Short mmCIF file of C-alpha atoms in Angstrom, two decimals:
data_model
loop_
_atom_site.label_atom_id
_atom_site.label_comp_id
_atom_site.label_asym_id
_atom_site.label_seq_id
_atom_site.Cartn_x
_atom_site.Cartn_y
_atom_site.Cartn_z
CA ALA F 59 -83.88 19.65 -34.17
CA ALA F 60 -82.41 16.53 -32.53
CA PRO F 61 -79.38 18.28 -31.00
CA TYR F 62 -81.56 20.94 -29.39
CA LEU F 63 -84.10 18.46 -28.04
CA LEU F 64 -81.28 16.37 -26.63
CA GLN F 65 -79.71 19.48 -25.08
CA ALA F 66 -83.03 20.37 -23.45
CA ALA F 67 -83.36 16.91 -21.92
CA VAL F 68 -79.76 16.89 -20.67
CA GLY F 69 -80.20 20.40 -19.26
CA VAL F 70 -83.25 19.38 -17.23
CA PHE F 71 -81.44 16.26 -16.01
CA ALA F 72 -78.37 18.34 -15.06
CA GLY F 73 -80.43 20.73 -12.97
CA LEU F 74 -82.30 17.97 -11.18
CA ALA F 75 -79.12 16.00 -10.52
CA ALA F 76 -77.26 19.07 -9.23
CA ASP F 77 -80.13 20.05 -6.95
CA ALA F 78 -80.31 16.50 -5.61
CA ALA F 79 -76.56 16.40 -4.94
CA ILE F 80 -76.65 19.74 -3.12
CA GLY F 81 -79.73 18.60 -1.21
CA ARG F 82 -77.81 15.52 -0.04
CA GLY F 83 -75.07 17.78 1.33
CA SER F 84 -72.56 18.02 -1.52
CA GLU F 85 -70.62 21.24 -1.56
CA ARG F 86 -72.22 23.67 -4.01
CA ARG F 87 -68.92 24.65 -5.64
CA ALA F 88 -67.92 21.01 -6.11
CA VAL F 89 -71.25 20.25 -7.82
CA ARG F 90 -70.90 23.25 -10.13
CA VAL F 91 -67.30 22.42 -11.08
CA ALA F 92 -68.19 18.75 -11.68
CA ALA F 93 -71.09 19.64 -13.98
CA GLN F 94 -68.96 22.21 -15.80
CA SER F 95 -66.10 19.73 -16.16
CA VAL F 96 -68.18 17.05 -17.83
CA GLY F 97 -70.10 19.69 -19.79
CA MET F 98 -66.89 21.04 -21.31
CA LEU F 99 -64.55 18.06 -21.49
CA ALA F 100 -67.09 15.74 -23.14
CA PRO F 101 -67.74 18.14 -26.05
CA ALA F 102 -64.00 18.74 -26.45
CA LEU F 103 -63.41 14.99 -26.64
CA CYS F 104 -66.32 14.51 -29.07
CA LEU F 105 -64.94 17.21 -31.36
CA MET F 106 -61.48 15.65 -31.38
CA LEU F 107 -62.93 12.20 -32.10
CA ALA F 108 -65.12 13.62 -34.86
CA VAL F 109 -62.10 14.84 -36.83
CA ARG F 110 -59.90 11.83 -36.11
CA PRO F 111 -58.67 10.25 -39.34
CA GLY F 112 -60.92 7.41 -40.41
CA THR F 113 -64.02 8.66 -38.62
CA GLU F 114 -67.05 8.03 -40.80
CA PRO F 115 -69.20 11.11 -41.58
CA ASP F 116 -72.28 9.68 -39.79
CA THR F 117 -70.15 8.97 -36.73
CA ALA F 118 -68.72 12.49 -36.82
CA VAL F 119 -72.24 13.96 -36.91
CA ALA F 120 -73.30 11.73 -33.99
CA LEU F 121 -70.23 12.85 -32.02
CA VAL F 122 -70.97 16.53 -32.62
CA ILE F 123 -74.58 15.98 -31.50
CA ALA F 124 -73.41 14.08 -28.40
CA GLY F 125 -70.96 16.84 -27.58
CA SER F 126 -73.65 19.48 -27.95
CA ALA F 127 -75.93 17.51 -25.65
CA ALA F 128 -73.18 17.05 -23.05
CA ASN F 129 -72.52 20.79 -23.15
CA ALA F 130 -75.97 21.29 -21.60
CA LEU F 131 -74.49 19.98 -18.33
CA THR F 132 -72.94 23.44 -17.98
CA LEU F 133 -76.43 24.68 -17.13
CA ALA F 134 -75.79 23.15 -13.70
CA GLY F 135 -72.30 24.66 -13.69
CA VAL F 136 -71.50 28.22 -14.72
CA SER F 137 -75.11 29.06 -15.57
CA ALA F 138 -76.34 28.28 -12.06
CA ASN F 139 -73.25 29.58 -10.26
CA ALA F 140 -74.38 33.20 -10.56
CA LEU F 141 -77.30 32.36 -8.27
CA ASP F 142 -74.91 30.81 -5.74
CA VAL F 143 -72.51 33.71 -5.46
CA ALA F 144 -74.76 36.70 -6.17
CA PRO F 145 -78.48 35.96 -5.81
CA ALA F 146 -79.36 39.67 -5.61
CA GLY F 147 -77.25 40.53 -8.66
CA ALA F 148 -77.50 37.23 -10.55
CA GLY F 149 -79.24 38.84 -13.52
CA GLN F 150 -76.48 41.37 -14.02
CA LEU F 151 -73.75 38.78 -13.46
CA PHE F 152 -75.35 36.34 -15.90
CA ALA F 153 -75.83 39.14 -18.45
CA ALA F 154 -72.15 40.10 -18.21
CA GLY F 155 -71.11 36.49 -18.80
CA ASN F 156 -73.53 36.15 -21.70
CA THR F 157 -72.22 39.37 -23.23
CA ALA F 158 -68.65 38.07 -23.02
CA ALA F 159 -69.74 34.80 -24.65
CA THR F 160 -71.51 36.71 -27.41
CA MET F 161 -68.40 38.78 -28.06
CA ALA F 162 -66.38 35.57 -28.32
CA GLY F 163 -68.93 34.27 -30.80
CA LEU F 164 -68.55 37.40 -32.89
CA VAL F 165 -64.86 36.57 -33.22
CA ALA F 166 -65.26 32.79 -33.55
CA VAL F 167 -67.53 32.80 -36.60
CA PRO F 168 -65.25 34.81 -38.93
CA LEU F 169 -62.18 33.08 -37.48
CA THR F 170 -63.67 29.68 -38.29
CA GLY F 171 -64.53 30.92 -41.77
CA ALA F 172 -60.94 32.05 -42.26
CA VAL F 173 -59.58 28.72 -41.02
CA LEU F 174 -61.87 26.75 -43.32
CA GLY F 175 -61.16 29.09 -46.25
CA ALA F 176 -57.42 28.77 -45.79
CA ALA F 177 -57.74 24.99 -45.88
CA ASP F 178 -59.34 25.29 -49.32
CA GLY F 179 -62.12 22.80 -48.65
CA THR F 180 -59.96 20.05 -47.19
CA SER F 181 -60.76 18.20 -43.99
CA GLU F 182 -57.69 19.81 -42.42
CA GLY F 183 -59.71 22.99 -41.98
CA TRP F 184 -62.29 21.17 -39.87
CA THR F 185 -59.54 19.52 -37.85
CA THR F 186 -58.05 22.92 -37.07
CA ALA F 187 -61.42 24.52 -36.31
CA PHE F 188 -62.53 21.67 -34.03
CA THR F 189 -59.13 21.58 -32.30
CA LEU F 190 -59.37 25.33 -31.58
CA CYS F 191 -62.87 24.84 -30.22
CA ALA F 192 -61.76 21.90 -28.04
CA ALA F 193 -58.88 24.00 -26.70
CA HIS F 194 -61.35 26.78 -25.89
CA TYR F 195 -63.43 24.30 -23.88
CA VAL F 196 -60.39 23.16 -21.89
CA ILE F 197 -59.13 26.70 -21.23
CA GLY F 198 -62.63 27.84 -20.25
CA LEU F 199 -62.97 24.95 -17.85
CA ALA F 200 -59.61 25.73 -16.26
CA ALA F 201 -60.71 29.33 -15.74
CA PHE F 202 -64.07 28.32 -14.25
CA ALA F 203 -62.57 25.66 -11.99
CA THR F 204 -60.05 28.19 -10.71
CA LEU F 205 -62.39 31.15 -10.25
CA ALA F 206 -65.79 29.63 -9.37
CA GLY F 207 -67.13 30.26 -5.92
CA GLY F 208 -69.66 28.44 -3.82
CA GLN F 209 -70.49 31.05 -1.22
CA ARG F 210 -72.41 34.28 -1.53
CA LEU F 211 -70.15 37.26 -2.17
CA LYS F 212 -70.12 40.00 0.47
CA GLU F 213 -70.57 42.53 -2.34
CA ASP F 214 -73.88 40.87 -3.20
CA VAL F 215 -75.05 41.11 0.39
CA GLU F 216 -74.16 44.82 0.37
CA TYR F 217 -75.89 45.27 -3.00
CA ALA F 218 -79.04 43.56 -1.70
CA ALA F 219 -79.09 45.87 1.33
CA THR F 220 -79.22 48.95 -0.95
CA GLU F 221 -82.22 47.76 -2.97
#
C-alpha cells in the first residue's frame, strides 16, 4: 500500500505546484514538460540504480517505491495536458492516450515474463527488464517534450462549436 499512498500524495502535490506555477505566469507547456521530465527521468534513474551491482535488496525496493512515487508527477504533465490543448474533447483525448498505454501494458507484461524466463532466475533478467523500462521512460519523455502543446487546438474550438 505504501507505493500507492506515496503516489497519491505526490500526485496532489504535483497538481498544486503546477497550478501555482501557471498562476504565477509560467508558460503552461513549460510546466507540463517540467513535471513530465521529472516524473519520467526520476523513475528511470531509480530503476537503473535498483539493479546496479551491489545494491542491497531493501535499497532496491526503496528505489522502486521512490520511482513509482516520482512517476505521479506526470499527473501534472501529460495527464493534465489534454485539458490545456482540448478542453472540449479532453475526455476523448485522455481516453485515446489511456488506451494506447493499456495496449503497451498488454505487450509489456508477457515481454517482461519472457525476459525473466530467458534469464533463468538470475538477476540479469531484472537488469534487462528494468533497463527496457527505463529506456521506455526516456523515449516517452522525448516524444512528449517534442509533441506537447500549451495552447488550445483550433480543432477543439471547432469541435466545441458543434456541441
